[in-house]
Amino acid sequence: MTATGTDRIDWLRTMIEIRLFEDKVQELFMQGRIQGTTHLCQGQEAVCVGAVGALEDRDYLTITYRGHGHALARGMSMEAAFGELMGLTSGCCHGVGGSMHLTDFSRNLIGAFAIIGPSYSVGLGAAISAKLRGTDSVAMAFCGDGATNIGTFHEALNMASVWKAPVVFVIENNLYGEYSPLRETTPLDDLAERAKAHAMPGVVVDGQDVDAVHAAAAAAIARARAGEGPTLLEMKTYRYRGHSRTDPAKYRAEGELERWKQRDPIDLLGAKLAAEGALSAEEQRRLRGRIQAEVDAAAERAAAAPVLTLEETKAYVYAP
Amino acid sequence: MRVEVTMPNLGYDMESGKVGSWLKTVGDTVERGEPIAEIETEKTTVEMEAMASGTLVEILCDVGSEAPVGAPIAIIESEQ
């Protein structure tokens, strides 16, 4: 599948939407309009948009607690995402899931996991199910760099390889597992090497370049759909903010954030589109203004909804 | 339009916070999303971003002073 010019303008739009959505979430937290905690993905937008954008509607997706961007890239409305974060009935899970559980079965977004690891095993399950049912759907499962040290990660890769499951495993390597630099917890620079142990292709991808992300994801999806089995993709990326809402990320080396911002994924694609004559810098500036207005309006619409009553909540929980 | 900058809510049980430093002074131009102050709680110190673009026209809570969550600590004269 080759991306068209129109696709790439849509990618830029979605990447800006994710950036401004996350910025707005931070604001709403500061104002006390969202409770609990949250994990934002500013800086990682190219991974969400390039990889998720390579899936077809019939494919399956499992994500993590840093999953707002993936849900939006899968087509969830900002209102449904904001509502979920605010705990209101306008949310995709009627407000009973919250920030870490943006889920939408109508889009085959079958789970967002706060626990480290199950995104891979559940994604594998969806892939095996698709294969047993004789469909050509594939599954894409996301995890972070820290998860590659978890048993579930290796169990899922092993079984996927043995069963030739139609699954694409994506690692978002943003260099930190919570507050720990990768180098202090993991004896590898390239996590894609872990694919070798499970006899599948492992590919290192520039996660700030949405074109590269999309190309790598499309190739892995095609391989899975053709019955050739799983692929492990490692996206080299970076989160601009701390691990969670109150983490000021003071543990990072001086200048590291600034260096990554020089390869900002939105700026990189924006510069390409401007150079190609597809969308000028001025058009991009106006686009950003329109998206900011949409983000602010979506948050207000979401906020107008009520909280589920205790009685209504019973329809959405398993307890008898 | 005058936009109140309020003491942010930074944790489940936070009731008040202290201004650790102002990163802008009165008269400075600020962009939405730009850090303007450092807020200290018992557990952490967090940069607070401006929620509107404009000019910082008043500081209502000096460095080292505490304010309850939600109380105005500065005013931005917004461009909009």
Coordinates of C-alpha atoms in Angstrom, one line a residue:
Chain A
M1 CA 0.0 0.0 0.0
T2 CA 1.5 3.3 -1.1
A3 CA 0.5 6.5 0.6
T4 CA -1.0 9.3 -1.5
G5 CA -0.5 13.0 -1.1
T6 CA -4.0 13.3 0.4
D7 CA -3.1 10.6 2.9
R8 CA -0.1 12.5 4.1
I9 CA -2.1 15.7 4.7
D10 CA -4.5 13.7 6.7
W11 CA -1.6 12.3 8.7
L12 CA -0.4 15.8 9.4
R13 CA -3.9 16.8 10.5
T14 CA -4.2 13.8 12.8
M15 CA -0.7 14.3 14.3
I16 CA -1.5 17.9 15.1
E17 CA -4.9 16.8 16.5
I18 CA -3.1 14.3 18.8
R19 CA -0.5 16.9 19.9
L20 CA -3.2 19.6 20.7
F21 CA -5.5 17.0 22.3
E22 CA -2.7 15.9 24.7
D23 CA -1.8 19.6 25.5
K24 CA -5.5 20.2 26.3
V25 CA -5.6 17.1 28.6
Q26 CA -2.7 18.6 30.5
E27 CA -4.6 21.9 30.8
L28 CA -7.8 20.1 32.0
F29 CA -5.8 18.2 34.6
M30 CA -4.2 21.4 35.9
Q31 CA -7.7 22.9 36.2
G32 CA -8.9 19.9 38.1
R33 CA -11.4 19.0 35.3
I34 CA -9.8 15.6 34.9
Q35 CA -9.0 13.5 37.9
G36 CA -6.6 10.6 38.5
T37 CA -3.5 10.4 36.3
T38 CA -2.6 10.3 32.6
H39 CA 0.3 9.4 30.3
L40 CA 0.7 11.8 27.4
C41 CA 2.4 11.1 24.0
Q42 CA 3.6 14.4 22.7
G43 CA 6.6 13.7 20.5
Q44 CA 5.4 10.2 19.5
E45 CA 2.6 11.1 17.1
A46 CA 4.3 9.8 14.0
V47 CA 4.2 6.3 15.5
C48 CA 0.5 6.4 16.3
V49 CA -0.5 7.8 12.9
G50 CA 1.9 6.0 10.7
A51 CA 1.4 2.5 12.2
V52 CA -2.3 2.6 13.1
G53 CA -3.0 4.3 9.7
A54 CA -1.6 1.3 7.9
L55 CA -4.3 -1.0 9.3
E56 CA -7.7 -1.7 7.6
D57 CA -11.0 -1.4 9.4
R58 CA -11.2 -5.2 9.7
D59 CA -7.9 -5.4 11.6
Y60 CA -7.5 -5.5 15.3
L61 CA -5.6 -3.1 17.6
T62 CA -4.4 -3.3 21.2
I63 CA -2.6 -0.4 22.9
T64 CA -1.3 0.7 26.2
Y65 CA -2.0 3.3 28.9
R66 CA -0.1 5.8 26.7
G67 CA -2.8 5.3 24.1
H68 CA -4.8 8.5 23.5
G69 CA -2.9 9.1 20.2
H70 CA -3.5 5.6 18.9
A71 CA -7.2 5.8 19.7
L72 CA -7.5 9.1 17.9
A73 CA -5.5 7.7 14.9
R74 CA -8.0 4.8 14.8
G75 CA -10.8 7.2 14.4
M76 CA -12.1 7.7 17.9
S77 CA -13.7 11.2 18.2
M78 CA -12.0 13.7 20.4
E79 CA -15.3 14.1 22.3
A80 CA -15.4 10.4 23.1
A81 CA -11.8 10.5 24.3
F82 CA -12.2 13.7 26.4
G83 CA -15.4 12.4 27.9
E84 CA -13.7 9.1 28.9
L85 CA -10.8 11.0 30.6
M86 CA -13.4 13.2 32.4
G87 CA -15.3 10.1 33.6
L88 CA -18.5 11.2 31.8
T89 CA -21.2 9.4 29.7
S90 CA -19.8 11.1 26.6
G91 CA -16.7 8.9 26.9
C92 CA -16.0 5.8 24.7
C93 CA -16.5 3.6 27.8
H94 CA -19.2 5.8 29.3
G95 CA -16.6 7.2 31.7
V96 CA -15.9 4.0 33.6
G97 CA -12.6 3.2 31.9
G98 CA -10.6 6.5 32.1
S99 CA -7.4 7.7 30.6
M100 CA -5.6 4.3 30.5
H101 CA -8.5 2.4 28.9
L102 CA -9.6 4.0 25.7
T103 CA -11.3 1.1 24.0
D104 CA -13.8 1.0 21.1
F105 CA -15.0 -2.4 19.9
S106 CA -16.8 -0.8 17.0
R107 CA -13.4 0.1 15.6
N108 CA -11.7 -3.2 16.6
L109 CA -9.7 -1.3 19.2
I110 CA -10.1 -4.1 21.6
G111 CA -8.2 -3.0 24.6
A112 CA -5.9 -0.4 26.1
F113 CA -3.9 -1.9 28.9
A114 CA -2.6 -0.3 32.1
I115 CA -0.7 -3.4 33.0
I116 CA 2.6 -3.9 31.2
G117 CA 2.5 -6.8 28.7
P118 CA -1.1 -7.9 28.1
S119 CA -1.4 -5.7 25.0
Y120 CA 0.8 -8.3 23.3
S121 CA -0.9 -11.4 24.5
V122 CA -4.4 -10.1 23.8
G123 CA -3.3 -8.8 20.4
L124 CA -1.9 -12.3 19.7
G125 CA -5.2 -13.8 20.7
A126 CA -7.1 -11.6 18.2
A127 CA -4.7 -12.6 15.5
I128 CA -5.1 -16.3 16.3
S129 CA -8.8 -15.9 16.3
A130 CA -8.8 -14.2 12.9
K131 CA -6.7 -17.0 11.5
L132 CA -8.9 -19.8 13.0
R133 CA -12.0 -18.1 11.6
G134 CA -10.4 -18.0 8.2
T135 CA -10.5 -14.2 7.8
D136 CA -7.5 -12.2 6.5
S137 CA -7.6 -9.7 9.4
V138 CA -4.4 -9.0 11.2
A139 CA -3.7 -7.6 14.6
M140 CA -1.3 -4.8 15.7
A141 CA -0.2 -4.7 19.3
F142 CA 1.7 -1.9 20.9
C143 CA 4.0 -1.9 23.9
G144 CA 6.8 0.3 25.3
D145 CA 10.5 -0.3 25.7
G146 CA 10.2 -1.4 29.3
A147 CA 7.7 -4.1 28.4
T148 CA 10.3 -6.0 26.4
N149 CA 11.8 -7.1 29.8
I150 CA 8.5 -8.6 30.8
G151 CA 7.8 -12.3 30.4
T152 CA 4.5 -11.8 28.6
F153 CA 6.4 -10.0 25.8
H154 CA 8.6 -13.1 25.1
E155 CA 5.7 -15.6 25.6
A156 CA 3.6 -13.7 23.0
L157 CA 6.5 -13.5 20.5
N158 CA 7.3 -17.2 20.9
M159 CA 3.7 -18.4 20.4
A160 CA 3.1 -16.0 17.6
S161 CA 6.2 -17.3 15.8
V162 CA 5.3 -21.0 16.4
W163 CA 1.7 -20.4 15.2
K164 CA 2.6 -18.0 12.4
A165 CA 0.1 -15.7 13.8
P166 CA -1.0 -12.7 11.6
V167 CA 0.2 -10.1 14.1
V168 CA 2.5 -7.0 14.0
F169 CA 4.2 -6.3 17.3
V170 CA 5.2 -2.6 17.7
I171 CA 7.6 -1.4 20.4
E172 CA 7.5 2.3 21.1
N173 CA 11.0 2.8 22.3
N174 CA 10.9 6.3 23.9
L175 CA 14.1 5.5 25.9
Y176 CA 12.5 5.5 29.4
G177 CA 10.6 2.8 31.3
E178 CA 8.8 5.1 33.7
Y179 CA 11.7 7.0 35.2
S180 CA 14.5 4.6 34.3
P181 CA 16.7 5.1 31.3
L182 CA 16.6 2.1 29.0
R183 CA 20.4 1.6 29.3
E184 CA 20.1 0.9 33.0
T185 CA 17.5 -1.8 32.6
T186 CA 18.2 -3.4 29.3
P187 CA 21.5 -4.7 27.7
L188 CA 20.6 -3.7 24.2
D189 CA 20.3 -0.5 22.2
D190 CA 18.2 -2.0 19.5
L191 CA 15.2 -3.8 21.0
A192 CA 14.4 -5.2 17.5
E193 CA 17.2 -7.7 18.1
R194 CA 14.9 -9.5 20.5
A195 CA 13.1 -10.8 17.4
K196 CA 16.0 -13.1 16.6
A197 CA 15.3 -15.1 19.7
H198 CA 11.8 -15.8 18.4
A199 CA 12.7 -16.4 14.8
M200 CA 10.9 -13.5 13.3
P201 CA 12.0 -10.3 11.4
G202 CA 12.9 -7.4 13.7
V203 CA 13.1 -4.0 12.1
V204 CA 14.5 -0.7 13.6
V205 CA 12.4 2.2 12.4
D206 CA 12.8 6.0 12.7
G207 CA 9.7 6.7 14.7
Q208 CA 9.8 10.4 14.1
D209 CA 9.4 10.0 10.4
V210 CA 5.8 9.1 9.7
D211 CA 6.6 8.0 6.1
A212 CA 9.2 5.5 7.5
V213 CA 6.8 4.3 10.2
H214 CA 4.0 3.8 7.7
A215 CA 6.2 2.0 5.2
A216 CA 7.5 -0.4 7.8
A217 CA 4.0 -1.0 9.3
A218 CA 2.5 -1.6 5.8
A219 CA 5.2 -4.2 5.0
A220 CA 4.7 -6.0 8.2
I221 CA 0.9 -6.0 7.8
A222 CA 1.3 -7.3 4.3
R223 CA 3.5 -10.1 5.5
A224 CA 1.0 -11.0 8.3
R225 CA -1.9 -10.9 5.9
A226 CA -0.1 -13.2 3.4
G227 CA 0.2 -15.8 6.1
E228 CA 3.9 -15.4 6.6
G229 CA 3.7 -14.7 10.3
P230 CA 4.6 -12.0 12.8
T231 CA 7.1 -9.1 12.7
L232 CA 8.6 -7.0 15.5
L233 CA 8.9 -3.3 14.7
E234 CA 11.0 -1.1 17.0
M235 CA 10.0 2.6 16.7
K236 CA 12.8 4.9 17.9
T237 CA 10.9 7.8 19.4
Y238 CA 10.7 10.2 22.4
R239 CA 8.1 11.5 24.8
Y240 CA 8.4 15.2 25.4
R241 CA 6.7 15.1 28.8
G242 CA 7.3 13.0 31.9
H243 CA 6.0 9.5 32.5
S244 CA 2.8 10.7 34.0
R245 CA 1.1 13.9 34.9
T246 CA 3.2 14.9 37.9
D247 CA 6.5 13.8 36.6
P248 CA 8.7 16.8 35.6
A249 CA 11.2 14.4 34.0
K250 CA 14.2 16.0 35.7
Y251 CA 16.2 12.8 35.2
R252 CA 16.8 13.5 31.6
A253 CA 20.2 14.7 30.4
E254 CA 20.5 18.3 29.7
G255 CA 19.8 19.1 26.0
E256 CA 18.2 15.7 25.3
L257 CA 14.7 17.0 25.0
E258 CA 15.8 19.9 22.8
R259 CA 17.7 17.6 20.5
W260 CA 14.7 15.4 20.0
K261 CA 12.5 18.5 19.4
Q262 CA 14.8 19.3 16.4
R263 CA 13.3 16.2 14.8
D264 CA 9.7 16.9 15.8
P265 CA 7.5 14.5 13.9
I266 CA 5.0 17.2 13.0
D267 CA 7.7 19.6 11.9
L268 CA 9.4 16.9 9.8
L269 CA 6.3 16.0 7.8
G270 CA 5.2 19.6 7.6
A271 CA 8.6 20.6 6.1
K272 CA 8.3 17.8 3.5
L273 CA 4.7 18.8 2.6
A274 CA 5.7 22.4 2.2
A275 CA 8.8 21.6 0.1
E276 CA 6.7 19.3 -2.1
G277 CA 4.1 22.1 -2.6
A278 CA 1.4 20.0 -1.1
L279 CA 0.6 22.3 1.9
S280 CA 2.4 25.6 2.5
A281 CA 3.6 26.7 5.9
E282 CA 0.9 29.3 6.0
E283 CA -1.8 26.7 5.2
Q284 CA -0.3 24.5 8.0
R285 CA -0.5 27.4 10.4
R286 CA -4.2 28.0 9.6
L287 CA -4.8 24.2 9.9
R288 CA -3.3 24.2 13.3
G289 CA -5.6 27.1 14.4
R290 CA -8.7 25.3 13.1
I291 CA -7.7 22.1 14.9
Q292 CA -7.1 24.0 18.2
A293 CA -10.6 25.4 17.9
E294 CA -11.9 21.8 17.3
V295 CA -10.0 20.5 20.3
D296 CA -11.4 23.2 22.6
A297 CA -14.9 22.7 21.3
A298 CA -14.7 18.9 21.6
A299 CA -13.6 19.2 25.3
E300 CA -16.5 21.5 26.1
R301 CA -19.0 19.2 24.3
A302 CA -17.7 16.2 26.2
A303 CA -17.8 18.1 29.5
A304 CA -21.5 18.9 29.1
A305 CA -22.4 15.2 29.6
P306 CA -23.4 13.7 33.0
V307 CA -21.7 11.1 35.1
L308 CA -23.3 7.6 35.0
T309 CA -25.6 7.0 37.9
L310 CA -24.7 4.1 40.2
E311 CA -27.7 2.2 38.7
E312 CA -26.5 2.8 35.1
T313 CA -22.9 1.7 36.0
K314 CA -24.2 -1.8 36.7
A315 CA -24.7 -2.4 33.0
Y316 CA -20.9 -2.0 32.4
V317 CA -19.3 -4.0 35.1
Y318 CA -19.1 -7.7 35.6
A319 CA -19.8 -7.9 39.3
P320 CA -23.2 -9.6 39.9
Chain B
M1 CA -9.9 39.2 27.7
R2 CA -8.5 38.8 31.2
V3 CA -7.8 35.1 31.8
E4 CA -7.1 33.9 35.4
V5 CA -4.2 31.6 35.9
T6 CA -5.2 29.4 38.8
M7 CA -3.2 27.2 41.2
P8 CA -3.1 23.9 39.4
N9 CA -4.4 20.6 40.7
L10 CA -1.3 18.2 40.7
G11 CA -2.4 15.3 42.7
Y12 CA -5.2 13.3 44.1
D13 CA -5.1 14.9 47.6
M14 CA -3.6 18.3 46.8
E15 CA -5.3 21.1 48.6
S16 CA -2.7 23.9 48.0
G17 CA 0.5 24.6 46.3
K18 CA 3.5 26.9 46.5
V19 CA 4.9 29.0 43.7
G20 CA 8.6 27.9 43.5
S21 CA 9.4 30.4 40.8
W22 CA 7.9 32.6 38.1
L23 CA 9.5 31.9 34.8
K24 CA 7.9 35.1 33.3
T25 CA 7.6 38.5 34.7
V26 CA 4.8 41.1 34.4
G27 CA 4.8 42.5 30.9
D28 CA 6.2 39.4 29.3
T29 CA 4.4 37.8 26.3
V30 CA 3.4 34.2 26.9
E31 CA 2.3 31.5 24.5
R32 CA -0.4 29.0 25.3
G33 CA 1.5 25.9 26.5
E34 CA 4.6 27.7 27.4
P35 CA 5.9 27.1 31.0
I36 CA 5.3 30.2 33.1
A37 CA 5.8 29.0 36.7
E38 CA 7.2 26.2 38.8
I39 CA 4.7 24.9 41.4
E40 CA 5.8 23.0 44.4
T41 CA 3.8 20.5 46.4
E42 CA 4.9 18.1 49.2
K43 CA 5.6 15.5 46.6
T44 CA 6.9 17.2 43.5
T45 CA 7.8 20.3 41.6
V46 CA 6.0 20.8 38.2
E47 CA 6.2 23.4 35.5
M48 CA 2.8 25.0 34.9
E49 CA 2.0 26.1 31.4
A50 CA 0.0 29.1 30.3
M51 CA -3.5 28.2 29.2
A52 CA -3.8 31.3 27.0
S53 CA -1.6 33.4 24.8
G54 CA -1.2 37.0 25.6
T55 CA 0.6 39.2 28.1
L56 CA 1.2 38.4 31.7
V57 CA -0.3 41.5 33.3
E58 CA -0.5 40.6 37.0
I59 CA 1.2 38.2 39.5
L60 CA -1.1 37.6 42.5
C61 CA 1.0 35.0 44.3
D62 CA 4.6 35.7 45.0
V63 CA 7.5 33.2 45.0
G64 CA 7.4 31.2 48.2
S65 CA 3.7 31.9 48.8
E66 CA 1.0 29.2 48.9
A67 CA -2.5 29.3 47.4
P68 CA -5.4 26.9 47.4
V69 CA -6.0 24.8 44.3
G70 CA -8.2 26.8 41.9
A71 CA -7.3 30.2 43.4
P72 CA -6.1 32.8 40.9
I73 CA -2.3 33.3 41.0
A74 CA -1.8 35.5 38.0
I75 CA -3.7 37.2 35.1
I76 CA -3.0 36.9 31.4
E77 CA -4.5 39.6 29.1
S78 CA -5.4 37.3 26.2
E79 CA -5.2 38.2 22.6
Q80 CA -8.6 36.7 21.8

